[in-house]
GROMACS .gro file of C-alpha atoms in nm:
model
  377
    1MET     CA    1  -6.889  -4.910  13.293
    2LYS     CA    2  -6.760  -5.257  13.214
    3PHE     CA    3  -6.704  -5.136  12.859
    4LYS     CA    4  -6.490  -4.845  12.977
    5LYS     CA    5  -6.285  -5.077  13.195
    6LEU     CA    6  -6.233  -5.312  12.899
    7ILE     CA    7  -6.114  -5.020  12.682
    8ALA     CA    8  -5.872  -4.907  12.956
    9LEU     CA    9  -5.738  -5.261  12.993
   10LEU     CA   10  -5.680  -5.291  12.618
   11LEU     CA   11  -5.501  -4.955  12.609
   12SER     CA   12  -5.282  -5.061  12.902
   13LEU     CA   13  -5.195  -5.392  12.733
   14SER     CA   14  -5.115  -5.211  12.409
   15LEU     CA   15  -4.887  -4.963  12.587
   16THR     CA   16  -4.712  -5.246  12.771
   17ALA     CA   17  -4.659  -5.434  12.445
   18SER     CA   18  -4.510  -5.122  12.284
   19LEU     CA   19  -4.275  -5.071  12.575
   20LEU     CA   20  -4.166  -5.436  12.565
   21ALA     CA   21  -4.105  -5.409  12.192
   22ALA     CA   22  -3.896  -5.098  12.238
   23CYS     CA   23  -3.691  -5.262  12.511
   24SER     CA   24  -3.646  -5.568  12.297
   25SER     CA   25  -3.529  -5.352  12.009
   26GLY     CA   26  -3.287  -5.159  12.233
   27SER     CA   27  -3.157  -5.485  12.373
   28ASP     CA   28  -3.091  -5.612  12.020
   29ASP     CA   29  -2.895  -5.294  11.938
   30ASP     CA   30  -2.686  -5.327  12.252
   31SER     CA   31  -2.633  -5.692  12.179
   32GLY     CA   32  -2.528  -5.601  11.827
   33SER     CA   33  -2.284  -5.343  11.960
   34ALA     CA   34  -2.144  -5.588  12.208
   35SER     CA   35  -2.117  -5.850  11.938
   36SER     CA   36  -1.941  -5.603  11.712
   37SER     CA   37  -1.710  -5.496  11.992
   38SER     CA   38  -1.638  -5.855  12.081
   39SER     CA   39  -1.572  -5.938  11.720
   40GLY     CA   40  -1.339  -5.639  11.691
   41SER     CA   41  -1.156  -5.748  12.003
   42GLU     CA   42  -1.113  -6.099  11.865
   43THR     CA   43  -0.983  -5.957  11.540
   44THR     CA   44  -0.729  -5.743  11.723
   45ASP     CA   45  -0.613  -6.038  11.928
   46THR     CA   46  -0.589  -6.250  11.616
   47SER     CA   47  -0.382  -5.980  11.452
   48ASP     CA   48  -0.139  -5.984  11.743
   49SER     CA   49  -0.110  -6.360  11.768
   50SER     CA   50  -0.205  -6.511  11.434
   51SER     CA   51   0.083  -6.582  11.205
   52GLY     CA   52  -0.105  -6.491  10.892
   53SER     CA   53  -0.213  -6.140  10.986
   54LEU     CA   54   0.119  -5.955  11.023
   55ASP     CA   55   0.209  -5.738  10.726
   56PRO     CA   56   0.528  -5.836  10.542
   57VAL     CA   57   0.832  -5.625  10.628
   58GLU     CA   58   1.144  -5.530  10.435
   59ILE     CA   59   1.485  -5.431  10.571
   60THR     CA   60   1.807  -5.332  10.398
   61ASN     CA   61   2.151  -5.463  10.492
   62VAL     CA   62   2.437  -5.254  10.359
   63SER     CA   63   2.746  -5.473  10.369
   64TYR     CA   64   3.089  -5.500  10.211
   65ASP     CA   65   3.223  -5.688   9.909
   66PRO     CA   66   3.318  -6.039  10.025
   67THR     CA   67   2.996  -6.110  10.220
   68ARG     CA   68   2.779  -6.161   9.913
   69GLU     CA   69   2.763  -6.539   9.936
   70LEU     CA   70   2.734  -6.539  10.316
   71TYR     CA   71   2.435  -6.307  10.327
   72ALA     CA   72   2.264  -6.468  10.028
   73ALA     CA   73   2.249  -6.784  10.240
   74TYR     CA   74   2.196  -6.614  10.576
   75ASN     CA   75   1.902  -6.406  10.457
   76GLU     CA   76   1.715  -6.724  10.362
   77LEU     CA   77   1.799  -6.878  10.700
   78PHE     CA   78   1.684  -6.573  10.892
   79SER     CA   79   1.366  -6.527  10.687
   80ALA     CA   80   1.260  -6.885  10.767
   81TYR     CA   81   1.346  -6.835  11.135
   82TRP     CA   82   1.154  -6.506  11.160
   83LEU     CA   83   0.849  -6.648  10.984
   84GLU     CA   84   0.839  -6.942  11.225
   85GLU     CA   85   0.892  -6.721  11.530
   86THR     CA   86   0.650  -6.440  11.445
   87GLY     CA   87   0.448  -6.544  11.142
   88GLN     CA   88   0.580  -6.240  10.957
   89GLU     CA   89   0.741  -6.254  10.615
   90VAL     CA   90   1.063  -6.053  10.594
   91THR     CA   91   1.253  -5.956  10.282
   92ILE     CA   92   1.615  -5.846  10.308
   93VAL     CA   93   1.751  -5.612  10.043
   94GLN     CA   94   2.126  -5.651  10.014
   95SER     CA   95   2.389  -5.395   9.911
   96HIS     CA   96   2.761  -5.466   9.861
   97GLY     CA   97   3.070  -5.264   9.777
   98GLY     CA   98   3.395  -5.142   9.926
   99SER     CA   99   3.333  -5.101  10.298
  100GLY     CA  100   3.454  -4.742  10.317
  101SER     CA  101   3.247  -4.648  10.013
  102GLN     CA  102   2.940  -4.823  10.156
  103ALA     CA  103   2.974  -4.636  10.485
  104LEU     CA  104   3.001  -4.307  10.298
  105GLN     CA  105   2.687  -4.384  10.097
  106VAL     CA  106   2.487  -4.463  10.410
  107ALA     CA  107   2.614  -4.146  10.576
  108ASN     CA  108   2.503  -3.954  10.266
  109GLY     CA  109   2.152  -4.097  10.254
  110LEU     CA  110   2.153  -4.459  10.135
  111GLU     CA  111   1.877  -4.599  10.358
  112ALA     CA  112   1.998  -4.899  10.559
  113ASP     CA  113   1.828  -5.065  10.854
  114VAL     CA  114   2.152  -5.243  10.943
  115VAL     CA  115   2.513  -5.218  10.836
  116THR     CA  116   2.750  -5.516  10.841
  117LEU     CA  117   3.076  -5.354  10.743
  118ALA     CA  118   3.440  -5.461  10.733
  119LEU     CA  119   3.553  -5.273  11.040
  120GLU     CA  120   3.442  -5.060  11.332
  121GLY     CA  121   3.592  -4.747  11.181
  122ASP     CA  122   3.355  -4.759  10.885
  123VAL     CA  123   3.054  -4.799  11.113
  124GLN     CA  124   3.183  -4.507  11.318
  125SER     CA  125   3.171  -4.285  11.012
  126VAL     CA  126   2.798  -4.362  10.984
  127ALA     CA  127   2.762  -4.283  11.355
  128ASP     CA  128   2.948  -3.956  11.301
  129ALA     CA  129   2.680  -3.862  11.049
  130GLY     CA  130   2.422  -3.889  11.331
  131LEU     CA  131   2.255  -4.208  11.208
  132ILE     CA  132   2.382  -4.455  11.469
  133GLU     CA  133   2.372  -4.393  11.843
  134ASP     CA  134   2.686  -4.403  12.056
  135GLY     CA  135   2.781  -4.738  12.204
  136PHE     CA  136   2.711  -4.951  11.897
  137VAL     CA  137   3.022  -5.161  11.964
  138ASP     CA  138   2.863  -5.282  12.289
  139GLU     CA  139   2.515  -5.337  12.147
  140PHE     CA  140   2.587  -5.696  12.041
  141PRO     CA  141   2.827  -5.958  12.182
  142LEU     CA  142   3.201  -5.962  12.118
  143ASP     CA  143   3.231  -5.596  12.020
  144SER     CA  144   2.939  -5.642  11.779
  145SER     CA  145   3.151  -5.878  11.570
  146PRO     CA  146   2.967  -6.209  11.520
  147TYR     CA  147   3.242  -6.359  11.301
  148THR     CA  148   3.603  -6.277  11.221
  149SER     CA  149   3.853  -6.330  10.942
  150THR     CA  150   4.219  -6.273  10.869
  151ILE     CA  151   4.444  -6.187  10.575
  152VAL     CA  152   4.614  -6.447  10.354
  153PHE     CA  153   4.780  -6.467  10.012
  154LEU     CA  154   4.619  -6.625   9.708
  155VAL     CA  155   4.878  -6.736   9.450
  156ARG     CA  156   4.860  -6.924   9.124
  157SER     CA  157   4.896  -7.302   9.121
  158GLY     CA  158   5.251  -7.412   9.197
  159ASN     CA  159   5.329  -7.072   9.353
  160PRO     CA  160   5.566  -6.977   9.067
  161LYS     CA  161   5.707  -6.672   9.250
  162ASP     CA  162   5.759  -6.876   9.571
  163ILE     CA  163   5.569  -6.628   9.787
  164GLN     CA  164   5.577  -6.746  10.149
  165ASP     CA  165   5.561  -6.431  10.360
  166TRP     CA  166   5.525  -6.054  10.354
  167ASP     CA  167   5.890  -5.987  10.270
  168ASN     CA  168   5.847  -6.176   9.941
  169LEU     CA  169   5.613  -5.897   9.832
  170LEU     CA  170   5.915  -5.664   9.820
  171ASP     CA  171   6.062  -5.848   9.522
  172GLU     CA  172   6.052  -5.625   9.218
  173ASP     CA  173   5.920  -5.899   8.988
  174VAL     CA  174   5.613  -5.970   9.205
  175GLY     CA  175   5.288  -5.816   9.085
  176ILE     CA  176   5.046  -5.752   9.373
  177ILE     CA  177   4.667  -5.716   9.368
  178THR     CA  178   4.509  -5.545   9.670
  179PRO     CA  179   4.221  -5.298   9.707
  180ASN     CA  180   4.258  -4.930   9.789
  181PRO     CA  181   4.269  -4.853  10.164
  182LYS     CA  182   4.091  -4.525  10.098
  183THR     CA  183   3.775  -4.707   9.987
  184SER     CA  184   3.804  -5.067  10.110
  185GLY     CA  185   3.795  -5.189  10.469
  186GLY     CA  186   3.964  -5.514  10.369
  187ALA     CA  187   4.249  -5.315  10.216
  188ARG     CA  188   4.305  -5.144  10.550
  189TRP     CA  189   4.337  -5.481  10.720
  190ASN     CA  190   4.585  -5.584  10.446
  191TYR     CA  191   4.794  -5.274  10.505
  192LEU     CA  192   4.801  -5.311  10.885
  193ALA     CA  193   4.889  -5.683  10.865
  194ALA     CA  194   5.191  -5.598  10.646
  195TRP     CA  195   5.292  -5.314  10.877
  196TYR     CA  196   5.278  -5.548  11.179
  197TYR     CA  197   5.499  -5.803  11.003
  198PHE     CA  198   5.773  -5.548  10.946
  199GLU     CA  199   5.742  -5.429  11.305
  200GLN     CA  200   5.798  -5.788  11.413
  201GLN     CA  201   6.119  -5.787  11.208
  202GLY     CA  202   6.251  -5.513  11.436
  203LEU     CA  203   6.234  -5.233  11.180
  204ASP     CA  204   6.183  -4.871  11.282
  205GLU     CA  205   5.909  -4.654  11.133
  206ASP     CA  206   6.120  -4.512  10.851
  207GLU     CA  207   6.228  -4.862  10.745
  208ILE     CA  208   5.869  -4.986  10.765
  209LEU     CA  209   5.753  -4.693  10.552
  210GLU     CA  210   6.017  -4.774  10.295
  211ASN     CA  211   5.903  -5.136  10.275
  212MET     CA  212   5.537  -5.038  10.258
  213ALA     CA  213   5.619  -4.799   9.975
  214THR     CA  214   5.792  -5.084   9.792
  215ILE     CA  215   5.490  -5.311   9.834
  216TYR     CA  216   5.252  -5.050   9.695
  217SER     CA  217   5.489  -4.974   9.409
  218ASN     CA  218   5.448  -5.343   9.317
  219VAL     CA  219   5.068  -5.318   9.313
  220VAL     CA  220   4.939  -5.382   8.962
  221VAL     CA  221   4.575  -5.289   9.027
  222LEU     CA  222   4.438  -5.093   9.325
  223ASP     CA  223   4.069  -5.181   9.306
  224SER     CA  224   3.803  -4.997   9.505
  225GLY     CA  225   3.685  -5.312   9.686
  226ALA     CA  226   3.793  -5.663   9.780
  227ARG     CA  227   3.567  -5.842   9.532
  228GLY     CA  228   3.694  -5.625   9.249
  229ALA     CA  229   4.050  -5.716   9.347
  230THR     CA  230   3.960  -6.086   9.341
  231THR     CA  231   3.811  -6.043   8.995
  232SER     CA  232   4.127  -5.869   8.873
  233PHE     CA  233   4.337  -6.161   8.995
  234THR     CA  234   4.120  -6.461   8.906
  235GLU     CA  235   3.915  -6.358   8.604
  236ASN     CA  236   4.145  -6.100   8.448
  237GLY     CA  237   4.466  -6.289   8.521
  238GLN     CA  238   4.648  -5.987   8.663
  239GLY     CA  239   4.925  -6.006   8.921
  240ASP     CA  240   5.114  -6.287   9.093
  241VAL     CA  241   4.954  -6.263   9.436
  242LEU     CA  242   4.625  -6.140   9.577
  243ILE     CA  243   4.629  -6.008   9.934
  244ALA     CA  244   4.285  -6.128  10.041
  245TRP     CA  245   4.034  -6.191  10.310
  246GLU     CA  246   4.053  -6.556  10.415
  247ASN     CA  247   3.701  -6.624  10.289
  248GLU     CA  248   3.773  -6.466   9.949
  249ALA     CA  249   4.075  -6.690   9.904
  250PHE     CA  250   3.881  -7.006   9.993
  251LEU     CA  251   3.597  -6.912   9.760
  252ALA     CA  252   3.854  -6.886   9.479
  253LEU     CA  253   3.980  -7.238   9.559
  254GLU     CA  254   3.622  -7.359   9.553
  255GLU     CA  255   3.531  -7.186   9.228
  256TYR     CA  256   3.857  -7.258   9.041
  257PRO     CA  257   3.980  -7.598   9.166
  258GLY     CA  258   4.343  -7.666   9.082
  259GLU     CA  259   4.418  -7.311   8.966
  260TYR     CA  260   4.518  -7.139   9.290
  261GLU     CA  261   4.677  -7.197   9.629
  262ILE     CA  262   4.640  -7.021   9.962
  263VAL     CA  263   4.956  -6.924  10.146
  264VAL     CA  264   4.911  -6.829  10.512
  265PRO     CA  265   5.181  -6.579  10.618
  266SER     CA  266   5.369  -6.614  10.948
  267VAL     CA  267   5.184  -6.322  11.104
  268SER     CA  268   4.859  -6.153  11.015
  269ILE     CA  269   4.578  -5.961  11.181
  270LEU     CA  270   4.247  -6.059  11.337
  271CYS     CA  271   3.986  -5.887  11.121
  272GLN     CA  272   3.668  -5.799  11.311
  273PRO     CA  273   3.381  -5.698  11.081
  274THR     CA  274   3.131  -5.489  11.280
  275VAL     CA  275   2.751  -5.497  11.268
  276ALA     CA  276   2.516  -5.222  11.384
  277ILE     CA  277   2.158  -5.099  11.382
  278VAL     CA  278   2.109  -4.774  11.191
  279ASP     CA  279   1.896  -4.616  11.461
  280GLU     CA  280   1.772  -4.318  11.262
  281VAL     CA  281   1.635  -4.544  10.988
  282VAL     CA  282   1.476  -4.822  11.196
  283ASP     CA  283   1.301  -4.570  11.418
  284SER     CA  284   1.156  -4.384  11.121
  285ARG     CA  285   1.052  -4.706  10.943
  286GLY     CA  286   0.937  -4.899  11.250
  287THR     CA  287   1.172  -5.190  11.178
  288ARG     CA  288   1.382  -5.195  11.495
  289ASP     CA  289   1.251  -5.531  11.625
  290VAL     CA  290   1.324  -5.725  11.307
  291ALA     CA  291   1.656  -5.545  11.252
  292GLU     CA  292   1.777  -5.628  11.603
  293ALA     CA  293   1.668  -5.989  11.561
  294TYR     CA  294   1.847  -6.003  11.226
  295LEU     CA  295   2.180  -5.911  11.384
  296ASN     CA  296   2.128  -6.113  11.701
  297TYR     CA  297   2.057  -6.428  11.501
  298LEU     CA  298   2.406  -6.406  11.349
  299TYR     CA  299   2.527  -6.541  11.687
  300SER     CA  300   2.296  -6.845  11.683
  301ASP     CA  301   2.448  -7.190  11.636
  302GLU     CA  302   2.272  -7.229  11.300
  303ALA     CA  303   2.413  -6.901  11.171
  304GLN     CA  304   2.759  -6.971  11.313
  305GLU     CA  305   2.769  -7.299  11.120
  306LEU     CA  306   2.668  -7.113  10.806
  307GLU     CA  307   2.937  -6.852  10.860
  308ALA     CA  308   3.201  -7.124  10.899
  309GLN     CA  309   3.077  -7.295  10.584
  310ASN     CA  310   3.130  -6.963  10.405
  311TYR     CA  311   3.487  -6.944  10.539
  312TYR     CA  312   3.434  -6.687  10.811
  313ARG     CA  313   3.572  -6.770  11.155
  314PRO     CA  314   3.275  -6.831  11.388
  315SER     CA  315   3.279  -6.663  11.728
  316THR     CA  316   3.121  -6.960  11.907
  317GLU     CA  317   3.414  -7.167  12.033
  318SER     CA  318   3.248  -7.506  11.987
  319VAL     CA  319   3.164  -7.428  11.625
  320TYR     CA  320   3.508  -7.278  11.564
  321ASN     CA  321   3.678  -7.594  11.689
  322GLU     CA  322   3.482  -7.806  11.441
  323TYR     CA  323   3.658  -7.629  11.153
  324VAL     CA  324   4.019  -7.617  11.277
  325LEU     CA  325   4.249  -7.792  11.029
  326ASP     CA  326   4.509  -8.022  11.179
  327THR     CA  327   4.816  -7.947  10.967
  328ASP     CA  328   5.170  -7.819  10.995
  329SER     CA  329   5.158  -7.675  10.644
  330THR     CA  330   5.080  -7.311  10.574
  331THR     CA  331   4.981  -7.381  10.213
  332ILE     CA  332   4.635  -7.504  10.114
  333THR     CA  333   4.594  -7.633   9.760
  334GLU     CA  334   4.233  -7.754   9.774
  335ILE     CA  335   3.923  -7.744   9.988
  336PRO     CA  336   3.964  -8.017  10.254
  337GLU     CA  337   3.711  -8.297  10.213
  338ASP     CA  338   3.623  -8.294  10.583
  339GLY     CA  339   3.530  -7.926  10.565
  340LYS     CA  340   3.801  -7.819  10.811
  341TRP     CA  341   3.987  -7.513  10.688
  342ILE     CA  342   4.099  -7.288  10.977
  343ILE     CA  343   4.475  -7.271  11.036
  344ASP     CA  344   4.494  -7.128  11.385
  345THR     CA  345   4.871  -7.150  11.442
  346VAL     CA  346   4.935  -6.808  11.286
  347GLU     CA  347   5.031  -6.517  11.511
  348LEU     CA  348   4.750  -6.263  11.486
  349THR     CA  349   4.765  -5.907  11.607
  350ASP     CA  350   4.449  -5.694  11.635
  351ILE     CA  351   4.342  -5.336  11.599
  352ASP     CA  352   4.423  -5.259  11.963
  353HIS     CA  353   4.790  -5.291  11.870
  354PHE     CA  354   4.739  -4.980  11.654
  355GLY     CA  355   4.555  -4.789  11.926
  356GLY     CA  356   4.205  -4.874  11.804
  357TRP     CA  357   4.038  -4.766  11.484
  358ALA     CA  358   4.017  -4.396  11.563
  359GLU     CA  359   4.394  -4.375  11.603
  360ALA     CA  360   4.468  -4.611  11.313
  361LEU     CA  361   4.249  -4.409  11.078
  362ALA     CA  362   4.401  -4.078  11.186
  363THR     CA  363   4.758  -4.207  11.153
  364HIS     CA  364   4.741  -4.418  10.840
  365PHE     CA  365   4.430  -4.359  10.631
  366THR     CA  366   4.310  -4.002  10.673
  367ASP     CA  367   4.387  -3.757  10.393
  368GLY     CA  368   4.755  -3.677  10.422
  369GLY     CA  369   4.818  -3.979  10.646
  370LEU     CA  370   5.094  -4.235  10.610
  371PHE     CA  371   4.923  -4.428  10.329
  372ASP     CA  372   4.890  -4.111  10.121
  373GLN     CA  373   5.258  -4.039  10.179
  374ILE     CA  374   5.352  -4.394  10.079
  375TYR     CA  375   5.135  -4.398   9.769
  376GLU     CA  376   5.254  -4.058   9.650
  377GLU     CA  377   5.607  -4.197   9.656
   0.00000   0.00000   0.00000
């Protein structure tokens, strides 16, 4: 009897041990799962917050001719800023050309996350292709124009043709270099600045058209973009005067000291290059956050200083005032040592004077518009 009880006790102990072992094994599996889940959670959190775990990203900025130097410097500035802010490396692919041509290429499939073009009208043509949502002008401050420029004359040292204002461009012995308004945004600003000058002289439309026809009959080379026009004037030695973006003219003074002078005409136009997100592209590529930050950062104090150093007029008033040149002269023969270069005593009109870009394009630059009529003559 005692023997049977001993056997039963041993069997009971054995069964209990087996059950305990099974529980222990199950507990280890659960613990392992919990550990794995916890580890996965930590990894996910690290991916969200650790600077080293975000995949590098690439965006493309399709811009216009004269911004090459500006964006070469700005892209480095923004990449460092974005890396510090998010831990993510960003590469910016840059494309340059005549603004109108660039807009057409984006509309026809050139993939751009952002466009930074010479004027609102060129961005609108991309929007008309369905790639940019309505309201892009209000998406960023100051009509989505983080910096501005104006139009000046670049002449050879000593100003041998004594070019002082727009009416001097009517002289038959003056060879003019300017881009083609059909392909270049800068050329459209050139054209409208000249038109405004003759308006200010009290001329009627027929008289203005006659003078504009004379100016374009004096054009030696009608390049497709602003940088090409600068090359024709500076490197190829063509023409007596280059009608240029302010920044292009100052870059020529910087690159060719003693060879050229800038003449600021009595009236000109406030050029407002426009920036925009290409919504269709950023949404398909998942790059909206970095693209928006890229354009927003153009308004930062650091970027505004950089823009001024590249001879674009900064939109931040305090930075702008740092670069205003105290002078009564409208001729600049060299880069000022103190870095101040903005002559802000010139009368500047703006695109609103021409009814906005939609009206200006329809009147002057569409096929069969006033420019076509002038150039055919």
